[in-house]
Short mmCIF file of C-alpha atoms in Angstrom, two decimals:
data_model
loop_
_atom_site.label_atom_id
_atom_site.label_comp_id
_atom_site.label_asym_id
_atom_site.label_seq_id
_atom_site.Cartn_x
_atom_site.Cartn_y
_atom_site.Cartn_z
CA MET M 56 -52.05 19.71 -13.41
CA ALA M 57 -50.05 22.29 -15.35
CA SER M 58 -52.79 24.89 -14.89
CA ALA M 59 -52.86 24.28 -11.14
CA LEU M 60 -49.09 24.66 -10.90
CA LEU M 61 -49.22 27.88 -12.94
CA LEU M 62 -51.96 29.33 -10.73
CA THR M 63 -50.08 28.35 -7.57
CA ALA M 64 -46.86 29.92 -8.85
CA SER M 65 -48.72 33.10 -9.83
CA ALA M 66 -50.36 33.34 -6.40
CA CYS M 67 -47.00 32.87 -4.66
CA ALA M 68 -45.41 35.53 -6.87
CA LEU M 69 -48.19 38.03 -6.13
CA ALA M 70 -48.04 37.36 -2.39
CA VAL M 71 -44.26 37.67 -2.18
CA SER M 72 -44.07 40.79 -4.37
CA SER M 73 -46.89 42.46 -2.44
CA ALA M 74 -45.20 41.76 0.90
CA ALA M 75 -41.88 43.07 -0.42
CA GLY M 76 -43.53 46.25 -1.68
CA ARG M 77 -45.23 46.94 1.66
CA SER M 78 -41.97 46.30 3.52
CA TYR M 79 -40.10 48.76 1.29
CA GLN M 80 -42.69 51.51 1.73
CA ALA M 81 -42.66 51.07 5.53
CA ASP M 82 -38.85 50.99 5.81
CA PRO M 83 -37.54 53.70 8.16
CA ALA M 84 -34.81 54.59 5.66
CA HIS M 85 -37.46 55.38 3.04
CA THR M 86 -38.21 58.86 4.36
CA GLY M 87 -37.05 61.24 1.62
CA SER M 88 -33.91 63.29 1.04
CA GLY M 89 -32.12 64.78 4.02
CA PRO M 90 -29.66 64.01 6.82
CA ILE M 91 -29.23 60.37 7.78
CA HIS M 92 -27.43 58.52 10.56
CA ALA M 93 -27.27 54.80 9.82
CA LYS M 94 -25.42 51.54 10.32
CA VAL M 95 -24.66 49.84 7.02
CA LEU M 96 -23.21 46.54 5.81
CA LEU M 97 -20.95 46.70 2.75
CA MET M 98 -22.27 44.39 0.03
CA ARG M 99 -19.21 44.85 -2.20
CA ASP M 100 -15.65 46.06 -1.86
CA PRO M 101 -15.58 49.86 -2.29
CA ALA M 102 -14.45 51.11 -5.69
CA PRO M 103 -12.73 54.43 -6.47
CA ALA M 104 -15.04 57.30 -7.36
CA SER M 105 -15.40 58.10 -11.05
CA SER M 106 -13.18 61.15 -10.66
CA GLY M 107 -9.53 60.21 -10.43
CA LEU M 108 -8.83 63.28 -8.23
CA SER M 109 -11.33 62.28 -5.53
CA THR M 110 -10.24 60.34 -2.46
CA ARG M 111 -13.76 59.06 -1.89
CA ARG M 112 -14.82 55.50 -2.57
CA ARG M 113 -18.28 54.13 -3.16
CA ALA M 114 -20.03 50.84 -2.60
CA ARG M 115 -23.48 49.30 -2.53
CA VAL M 116 -24.57 48.77 1.08
CA ARG M 117 -27.44 47.23 2.99
CA ILE M 118 -28.81 49.57 5.65
CA LEU M 119 -29.05 47.65 8.93
CA ALA M 120 -30.51 50.39 11.12
CA VAL M 121 -31.43 54.06 10.98
CA GLU M 122 -31.41 56.46 13.92
CA VAL M 123 -34.79 58.15 14.28
CA GLY M 124 -34.95 60.46 17.26
CA GLN M 125 -33.12 58.61 20.02
CA ARG M 126 -33.92 55.12 18.71
CA TRP M 127 -32.32 52.77 16.22
CA LEU M 128 -34.93 51.29 13.86
CA THR M 129 -34.17 48.15 11.88
CA SER M 130 -33.99 48.59 8.10
CA GLY M 131 -33.63 46.28 5.13
CA ALA M 132 -33.17 48.79 2.31
CA THR M 133 -30.05 49.26 0.20
CA ALA M 134 -28.21 52.39 -0.89
CA LEU M 135 -25.21 53.57 -2.88
CA VAL M 136 -22.73 55.18 -0.48
CA SER M 137 -19.69 57.32 -1.17
CA ALA M 138 -17.43 57.90 1.80
CA PRO M 139 -13.93 59.17 2.59
CA SER M 140 -11.19 56.94 3.98
CA TRP M 141 -12.63 53.69 2.64
CA ARG M 142 -9.37 52.46 1.14
CA ASP M 143 -9.15 49.53 3.58
CA ALA M 144 -12.89 48.79 3.73
CA ALA M 145 -14.14 45.46 2.39
CA ARG M 146 -17.29 43.48 1.82
CA GLY M 147 -18.89 42.41 5.10
CA ASP M 148 -17.67 45.39 7.14
CA VAL M 149 -20.25 47.25 9.22
CA TYR M 150 -19.91 51.05 9.34
CA GLU M 151 -21.76 53.81 11.15
CA LEU M 152 -22.37 56.71 8.79
CA ASP M 153 -23.31 60.35 9.11
CA GLY M 154 -24.29 61.97 5.86
CA THR M 155 -26.97 63.11 3.45
CA LEU M 156 -29.45 60.89 1.63
CA ASP M 157 -30.41 61.83 -1.94
CA THR M 158 -33.55 59.96 -3.01
CA THR M 159 -33.44 61.35 -6.56
CA PHE M 160 -30.43 59.21 -7.50
CA ALA M 161 -30.29 55.38 -7.66
CA ALA M 162 -33.56 55.17 -5.76
CA GLU M 163 -35.29 52.23 -7.46
CA ALA M 164 -36.54 49.63 -4.98
CA PRO M 165 -35.09 48.16 -2.88
CA SER M 166 -32.62 51.08 -2.92
CA VAL M 167 -33.61 54.29 -1.14
CA GLY M 168 -31.06 56.40 -3.02
CA ALA M 169 -27.48 57.61 -2.65
CA ILE M 170 -25.78 58.59 0.60
CA ARG M 171 -22.86 61.01 0.66
CA ALA M 172 -21.19 60.30 3.98
CA ARG M 173 -19.33 62.99 5.90
CA SER M 174 -17.85 60.43 8.28
CA ALA M 175 -17.66 56.64 8.35
CA ARG M 176 -16.67 54.76 11.51
CA LEU M 177 -15.88 51.04 11.44
CA VAL M 178 -18.17 49.21 13.87
CA GLU M 179 -17.55 45.56 13.08
CA ARG M 180 -15.20 43.59 10.84
CA PRO M 181 -15.99 39.90 10.36
CA GLY M 182 -13.35 37.26 10.99
CA GLY M 183 -12.98 33.64 9.96
CA LEU M 184 -13.60 32.90 6.28
CA ASP M 185 -14.56 36.51 5.61
CA ALA M 186 -11.17 37.60 6.91
CA TRP M 187 -9.45 35.06 4.65
CA ARG M 188 -11.39 36.36 1.64
CA ARG M 189 -10.55 39.96 2.52
CA ASP M 190 -6.84 39.24 3.00
CA THR M 191 -6.70 37.18 -0.20
CA HIS M 192 -8.29 39.96 -2.26
CA SER M 193 -5.92 42.52 -0.79
CA ALA M 194 -2.81 40.37 -1.35
CA PHE M 195 -3.82 39.51 -4.92
CA ALA M 196 -4.51 43.18 -5.67
CA ASP M 197 -0.95 43.96 -4.54
CA VAL M 198 0.38 41.19 -6.80
CA CYS M 199 -1.52 42.57 -9.81
CA GLN M 200 -0.14 46.09 -9.36
CA THR M 201 2.92 45.14 -11.42
CA LEU M 202 0.81 44.01 -14.40
CA PRO M 203 -0.06 46.13 -17.46
CA ARG M 204 -2.96 48.58 -17.15
CA ASP M 205 -5.67 46.37 -18.67
CA ALA M 206 -4.50 43.28 -16.80
CA ARG M 207 -4.66 45.04 -13.41
CA GLY M 208 -8.43 45.07 -13.80
CA LEU M 209 -9.11 42.01 -15.96
CA VAL M 210 -6.99 39.43 -14.11
CA PRO M 211 -8.74 39.84 -10.72
CA GLY M 212 -12.03 40.42 -12.55
CA MET M 213 -11.92 37.11 -14.43
CA SER M 214 -10.60 35.10 -11.49
CA ILE M 215 -12.31 36.45 -8.36
CA GLY M 216 -14.89 38.86 -9.79
CA ASP M 217 -13.08 42.03 -8.65
CA ASP M 218 -13.52 44.34 -11.66
CA ARG M 219 -13.06 47.67 -9.85
CA LEU M 220 -9.84 48.55 -11.70
CA VAL M 221 -10.98 47.75 -15.25
CA PRO M 222 -10.23 50.90 -17.31
CA SER M 223 -13.34 52.79 -18.39
CA ASP M 224 -12.47 52.63 -22.10
CA LEU M 225 -12.00 48.86 -21.89
CA ALA M 226 -15.26 48.50 -19.95
CA ASP M 227 -17.07 50.41 -22.71
CA ALA M 228 -15.48 48.21 -25.39
CA MET M 229 -16.48 45.04 -23.54
CA THR M 230 -20.03 46.33 -23.16
CA ALA M 231 -20.23 47.08 -26.89
CA THR M 232 -19.06 43.55 -27.73
CA SER M 233 -21.03 41.54 -25.12
CA LEU M 234 -17.90 40.55 -23.18
CA THR M 235 -18.82 41.99 -19.78
CA HIS M 236 -19.93 38.56 -18.59
CA LEU M 237 -16.27 37.56 -18.40
CA THR M 238 -15.68 39.77 -15.36
CA ALA M 239 -18.73 38.43 -13.50
CA ILE M 240 -17.93 34.94 -12.22
CA SER M 241 -20.73 32.90 -13.74
CA GLY M 242 -21.57 29.67 -15.51
CA SER M 243 -18.74 29.74 -18.05
CA HIS M 244 -16.11 30.11 -15.30
CA ILE M 245 -17.68 27.33 -13.23
CA VAL M 246 -17.73 25.02 -16.26
CA ILE M 247 -14.04 25.68 -16.95
CA ILE M 248 -13.05 25.02 -13.34
CA LEU M 249 -15.13 21.85 -13.00
CA ALA M 250 -13.97 20.49 -16.37
CA THR M 251 -10.35 20.93 -15.27
CA LEU M 252 -11.16 19.25 -11.96
CA ASN M 253 -12.67 16.25 -13.75
CA LEU M 254 -9.55 15.91 -15.89
CA LEU M 255 -7.30 15.86 -12.83
CA LEU M 256 -9.35 13.46 -10.68
CA PRO M 257 -9.93 9.74 -11.23
CA ALA M 258 -13.31 8.70 -12.61
CA ARG M 259 -14.95 7.82 -9.27
CA LYS M 260 -18.28 9.52 -8.68
CA PRO M 261 -18.05 10.02 -4.89
CA LEU M 262 -14.57 11.55 -5.14
CA ARG M 263 -15.55 13.86 -7.98
CA VAL M 264 -18.75 14.96 -6.29
CA GLY M 265 -16.95 15.66 -3.00
CA ALA M 266 -14.21 17.61 -4.77
CA THR M 267 -16.82 19.51 -6.78
CA ILE M 268 -18.69 20.59 -3.65
CA LEU M 269 -15.42 21.66 -1.97
CA VAL M 270 -14.33 23.69 -5.00
CA LEU M 271 -17.74 25.33 -5.39
CA ALA M 272 -17.80 26.28 -1.70
CA THR M 273 -14.31 27.79 -2.04
CA ILE M 274 -15.43 29.86 -5.04
CA VAL M 275 -18.46 31.21 -3.17
CA ILE M 276 -16.30 32.20 -0.19
CA LEU M 277 -13.54 33.72 -2.34
CA VAL M 278 -15.72 35.60 -4.82
CA GLY M 279 -18.60 36.39 -2.49
CA PRO M 280 -22.33 35.63 -2.67
CA GLU M 281 -22.95 37.41 -5.96
CA ALA M 282 -26.20 36.48 -7.71
CA SER M 283 -24.44 35.03 -10.77
CA VAL M 284 -22.08 33.00 -8.59
CA LEU M 285 -24.81 31.56 -6.38
CA ARG M 286 -26.97 30.66 -9.37
CA SER M 287 -24.13 28.91 -11.20
CA VAL M 288 -22.99 27.11 -8.06
CA CYS M 289 -26.52 25.95 -7.23
CA VAL M 290 -27.06 24.63 -10.76
CA ALA M 291 -23.70 22.83 -10.65
CA SER M 292 -24.55 21.39 -7.22
CA VAL M 293 -27.88 20.04 -8.47
CA ALA M 294 -26.13 18.58 -11.51
CA SER M 295 -23.59 16.88 -9.21
CA LEU M 296 -26.41 15.45 -7.11
CA GLY M 297 -28.02 14.17 -10.30
CA LEU M 298 -24.73 12.48 -11.18
CA VAL M 299 -24.72 10.64 -7.85
CA LEU M 300 -28.36 9.60 -8.21
CA GLY M 301 -27.87 8.58 -11.83
CA ARG M 302 -30.16 11.32 -13.17
CA GLU M 303 -27.94 13.39 -15.43
CA GLY M 304 -29.38 15.88 -17.89
CA GLN M 305 -31.52 17.81 -15.40
CA THR M 306 -29.68 21.10 -15.92
CA ILE M 307 -32.64 23.09 -17.26
CA ALA M 308 -34.84 21.92 -14.40
CA ALA M 309 -32.08 22.87 -11.95
CA LEU M 310 -31.75 26.32 -13.51
CA CYS M 311 -35.51 26.91 -13.32
CA ALA M 312 -35.57 25.78 -9.68
CA VAL M 313 -32.68 28.07 -8.77
CA VAL M 314 -34.22 31.08 -10.53
CA THR M 315 -37.57 30.45 -8.83
CA ALA M 316 -35.95 30.07 -5.41
CA THR M 317 -33.94 33.26 -5.96
CA LEU M 318 -37.07 35.24 -6.78
CA LEU M 319 -38.92 33.87 -3.75
CA ILE M 320 -36.02 34.71 -1.42
CA ASP M 321 -35.27 38.09 -3.02
CA PRO M 322 -38.32 39.40 -4.91
CA TRP M 323 -36.43 42.54 -5.96
CA ALA M 324 -34.26 40.37 -8.22
CA SER M 325 -37.22 40.32 -10.61
CA ARG M 326 -36.46 44.00 -11.35
CA SER M 327 -32.76 43.43 -11.93
CA TYR M 328 -31.71 43.60 -15.58
CA GLY M 329 -28.45 41.91 -14.67
CA PHE M 330 -30.29 38.96 -13.16
CA ALA M 331 -32.59 38.69 -16.19
CA LEU M 332 -29.69 38.85 -18.65
CA SER M 333 -27.73 36.25 -16.74
CA ALA M 334 -30.70 33.88 -16.45
CA LEU M 335 -31.52 34.21 -20.17
CA ALA M 336 -27.90 33.58 -21.15
CA ALA M 337 -27.72 30.54 -18.87
CA LEU M 338 -30.95 29.18 -20.36
CA ALA M 339 -29.56 29.62 -23.86
CA VAL M 340 -26.38 27.75 -22.93
CA VAL M 341 -27.97 24.75 -21.19
CA GLY M 342 -30.99 24.57 -23.52
CA PRO M 343 -30.93 25.22 -27.29
CA SER M 344 -27.16 25.64 -27.47
CA ALA M 345 -26.54 22.20 -25.95
CA ALA M 346 -29.27 20.66 -28.14
CA LEU M 347 -27.80 22.23 -31.27
CA ALA M 348 -24.32 20.98 -30.38
CA ARG M 349 -25.71 17.45 -29.90
CA GLY M 350 -27.46 17.68 -33.26
CA VAL M 351 -24.22 18.65 -34.97
CA LYS M 352 -22.45 15.69 -33.36
CA ARG M 353 -25.12 13.31 -34.66
CA ARG M 354 -24.94 14.64 -38.21
CA VAL M 355 -21.22 15.36 -38.57
CA ARG M 356 -18.71 12.52 -38.52
CA GLY M 357 -16.07 12.77 -35.84
CA ASP M 358 -13.53 10.33 -37.30
CA THR M 359 -12.07 12.81 -39.79
CA ARG M 360 -10.12 16.01 -39.32
CA VAL M 361 -12.73 18.02 -41.18
CA GLY M 362 -15.51 16.53 -39.06
CA LYS M 363 -13.67 17.24 -35.82
CA ALA M 364 -12.99 20.81 -36.95
CA LEU M 365 -16.66 21.33 -37.84
CA ARG M 366 -17.78 19.95 -34.48
CA ARG M 367 -15.40 22.21 -32.62
CA LEU M 368 -16.46 25.22 -34.70
CA ALA M 369 -20.11 24.49 -33.93
CA GLU M 370 -19.35 24.33 -30.20
CA LEU M 371 -17.47 27.64 -30.38
CA VAL M 372 -20.26 29.43 -32.24
CA CYS M 373 -23.37 27.86 -30.65
CA VAL M 374 -22.89 29.23 -27.14
CA PRO M 375 -22.24 32.92 -27.95
CA ALA M 376 -24.73 32.92 -30.84
CA LEU M 377 -27.65 31.52 -28.82
CA ALA M 378 -26.77 33.63 -25.77
CA GLU M 379 -26.71 36.70 -28.01
CA LEU M 380 -30.10 35.85 -29.53
CA PHE M 381 -31.71 35.23 -26.14
CA THR M 382 -30.42 38.41 -24.51
CA ALA M 383 -30.62 40.76 -27.52
CA PRO M 384 -34.20 42.04 -26.91
CA LEU M 385 -33.37 42.98 -23.32
CA ILE M 386 -30.07 44.61 -24.31
CA VAL M 387 -31.80 46.62 -27.02
CA SER M 388 -34.54 47.73 -24.62
CA LEU M 389 -31.81 49.05 -22.30
CA SER M 390 -29.43 50.70 -24.75
CA GLY M 391 -31.39 50.92 -28.01
CA THR M 392 -28.51 49.22 -29.83
CA VAL M 393 -27.58 45.64 -30.59
CA PRO M 394 -23.93 44.45 -30.33
CA VAL M 395 -23.53 43.28 -33.93
CA TRP M 396 -20.02 41.93 -33.41
CA GLY M 397 -20.74 40.30 -30.05
CA ILE M 398 -20.66 36.76 -31.44
CA GLY M 399 -17.36 37.35 -33.23
CA ALA M 400 -15.82 38.96 -30.15
CA ASN M 401 -16.87 36.05 -27.93
CA VAL M 402 -15.54 33.47 -30.39
CA ALA M 403 -12.24 35.37 -30.67
CA ALA M 404 -11.90 35.70 -26.89
CA GLU M 405 -12.94 32.14 -26.03
CA PRO M 406 -9.51 30.43 -26.40
CA ALA M 407 -8.01 32.83 -23.83
CA VAL M 408 -10.79 32.55 -21.25
CA PRO M 409 -9.72 29.20 -19.68
CA VAL M 410 -6.11 30.37 -19.32
CA ALA M 411 -7.12 33.68 -17.75
CA THR M 412 -9.61 32.02 -15.40
CA LEU M 413 -7.44 29.13 -14.19
CA ALA M 414 -4.15 31.05 -13.98
CA GLY M 415 -5.84 33.99 -12.26
CA LEU M 416 -7.68 31.80 -9.75
CA SER M 417 -4.46 29.91 -8.98
CA GLY M 418 -2.69 33.22 -8.43
CA ALA M 419 -5.41 34.41 -6.06
CA LEU M 420 -5.29 31.20 -3.99
CA LEU M 421 -1.48 31.45 -3.78
CA ALA M 422 -1.39 35.17 -2.94
CA LEU M 423 -1.16 34.61 0.83
CA ILE M 424 0.93 31.43 0.63
CA SER M 425 3.58 32.29 -1.97
CA PRO M 426 3.56 35.78 -3.52
CA PRO M 427 6.26 34.87 -6.11
CA MET M 428 4.22 31.92 -7.43
CA SER M 429 1.10 34.07 -7.32
CA SER M 430 2.89 36.72 -9.37
CA ALA M 431 3.93 34.11 -11.94
CA CYS M 432 0.34 32.88 -12.30
CA ALA M 433 -0.94 36.44 -12.58
CA ARG M 434 1.63 37.15 -15.30
CA VAL M 435 0.41 34.14 -17.31
CA ALA M 436 -3.19 35.29 -16.85
CA SER M 437 -2.23 38.78 -18.03
CA TRP M 438 -1.12 37.37 -21.40
CA ALA M 439 -4.57 35.84 -21.87
CA THR M 440 -6.40 38.97 -20.71
CA GLY M 441 -4.29 41.01 -23.12
CA TRP M 442 -5.75 38.93 -25.95
CA ILE M 443 -9.28 39.43 -24.61
CA ALA M 444 -8.81 43.20 -24.25
CA GLY M 445 -7.44 43.35 -27.79
CA ALA M 446 -10.45 41.42 -29.13
CA ALA M 447 -12.86 43.74 -27.28
CA ARG M 448 -11.25 46.91 -28.63
CA PHE M 449 -10.90 45.51 -32.16
CA PHE M 450 -14.54 44.49 -32.52
CA ALA M 451 -15.78 47.60 -30.71
CA GLY M 452 -14.02 49.66 -33.38
CA MET M 453 -15.61 47.75 -36.26
CA PRO M 454 -18.27 49.52 -38.38
CA GLY M 455 -21.77 49.11 -36.98
CA ALA M 456 -20.56 47.82 -33.61
CA GLY M 457 -23.55 49.44 -31.93
CA LEU M 458 -26.39 49.14 -34.46
CA ARG M 459 -29.41 51.17 -33.38
CA VAL M 460 -32.69 49.28 -33.64
CA PRO M 461 -35.85 51.37 -34.28
CA GLY M 462 -38.52 50.48 -31.76
CA GLY M 463 -36.07 48.88 -29.35
CA GLY M 464 -36.67 45.44 -27.91
CA ALA M 465 -40.25 45.28 -29.21
CA THR M 466 -38.92 45.23 -32.77
CA LEU M 467 -36.63 42.30 -32.06
CA LEU M 468 -39.38 40.41 -30.24
CA SER M 469 -41.65 40.92 -33.26
CA ILE M 470 -38.94 39.57 -35.56
CA TYR M 471 -38.42 36.57 -33.27
CA GLY M 472 -42.18 35.99 -33.16
CA CYS M 473 -42.46 36.03 -36.95
CA ALA M 474 -39.47 33.70 -37.25
CA GLY M 475 -41.02 31.34 -34.68
CA LEU M 476 -44.36 31.28 -36.52
CA GLY M 477 -42.53 30.64 -39.78
CA TRP M 478 -40.65 27.73 -38.22
CA VAL M 479 -43.88 26.23 -36.83
CA ALA M 480 -45.56 26.62 -40.23
CA TRP M 481 -42.60 24.98 -41.97
CA ARG M 482 -42.66 22.04 -39.52
CA ALA M 483 -46.40 21.61 -40.00
CA TRP M 484 -46.05 21.77 -43.78
CA LYS M 485 -43.22 19.25 -43.68
CA ARG M 486 -45.18 16.89 -41.43
CA TRP M 487 -48.66 17.08 -42.98
CA VAL M 488 -48.49 18.47 -46.52
CA LEU M 489 -45.42 16.74 -47.92
CA PRO M 490 -46.53 13.16 -47.03
CA ARG M 491 -49.92 13.72 -48.70
CA THR M 492 -48.23 15.12 -51.79
CA ASP M 493 -46.01 12.05 -51.99
CA GLU M 494 -49.02 9.75 -51.59
CA ALA M 495 -50.85 11.55 -54.40
CA ARG M 496 -47.88 11.06 -56.72
CA ASP M 497 -47.69 7.33 -56.08
CA PRO M 498 -49.53 5.35 -58.79
#
């Protein structure tokens, strides 16, 4: 049965990836460097260009159509676009561009490269919920302008996933200490929000499930359909359904189903390092980390202060430690270095994460309703993000913060393989050799 499922999954993967590859090669936007006239859909809010003196902004877009001759041909490729006068542009807007396509930059499938637009004309701006999201982001950005420099980027980043204004030096420090996941709304943020919701609501399953679905839908609309958001929301939705059906504990199965569905819908996600890192970290959290925490609870008494402190310490360390171990080979293969102080930085930042997330999200939701209350919430969130920024810079400045690993990810995988074989050998020795030794000693 398992072999049949594996063969079926492999066949589906080959078929989907082959179809995606053929579609990319035949895309009308995939024609080489040169002039381009296209209609594009903004996939993210435009961010300022790297140069502070430039008035241009850039964003990842999906190309809807390309003009070839006198005809518009449908396209499905993506591109990185820099354009003038995009200060008011937002995710979901459709623009008609005239510019130059450079296929030598950012041209890994499904992207065809980078487009430097000479002109950008707004063709369509969505209304309804998209308009609410756009207005909320804009109003909250105005509220955060009065905050300190680090908080102007971290508060919206940790609450609604808008990390465009995070200072470059802070972004580098967070990368060096494995804290960048805090500005991508993901599983940890969803857990914090749902845990708070469960504390506020009475213990009735239908009410909690309904409120959970409503909150998750609001998060998706407010933050946008980012891959990390959709994956976390889908896993939480499956877990909520399991709660209603009386089948709790299916989180790993839900995660595997969501990852598989994502790859079938968007085969190019299989080439995304961000997707792989996020999936590995999520697996570490819901799998071995949760099992290790349960093991500590079974073995450590919880009726004493020392026992409670040890349990809490184990919970604080298990999640970042296992996530670090699971993602380390991929991180090393990308950068050649391992974030030695990543676990310490995550443990130090963890107490401030719930405050920053909840206060920031409350401020965003209040931005259109009551700017003064939104400003107060943002100010509270800025205190928490100040702690997080301080932890990132402190640990990034520690000796050996970016330890270079010879051989890259292959070296770490070899070490993990040897450790795994050693653990299996120890278990086998404990199970088979020790009992026979004890029997031989008995008279």
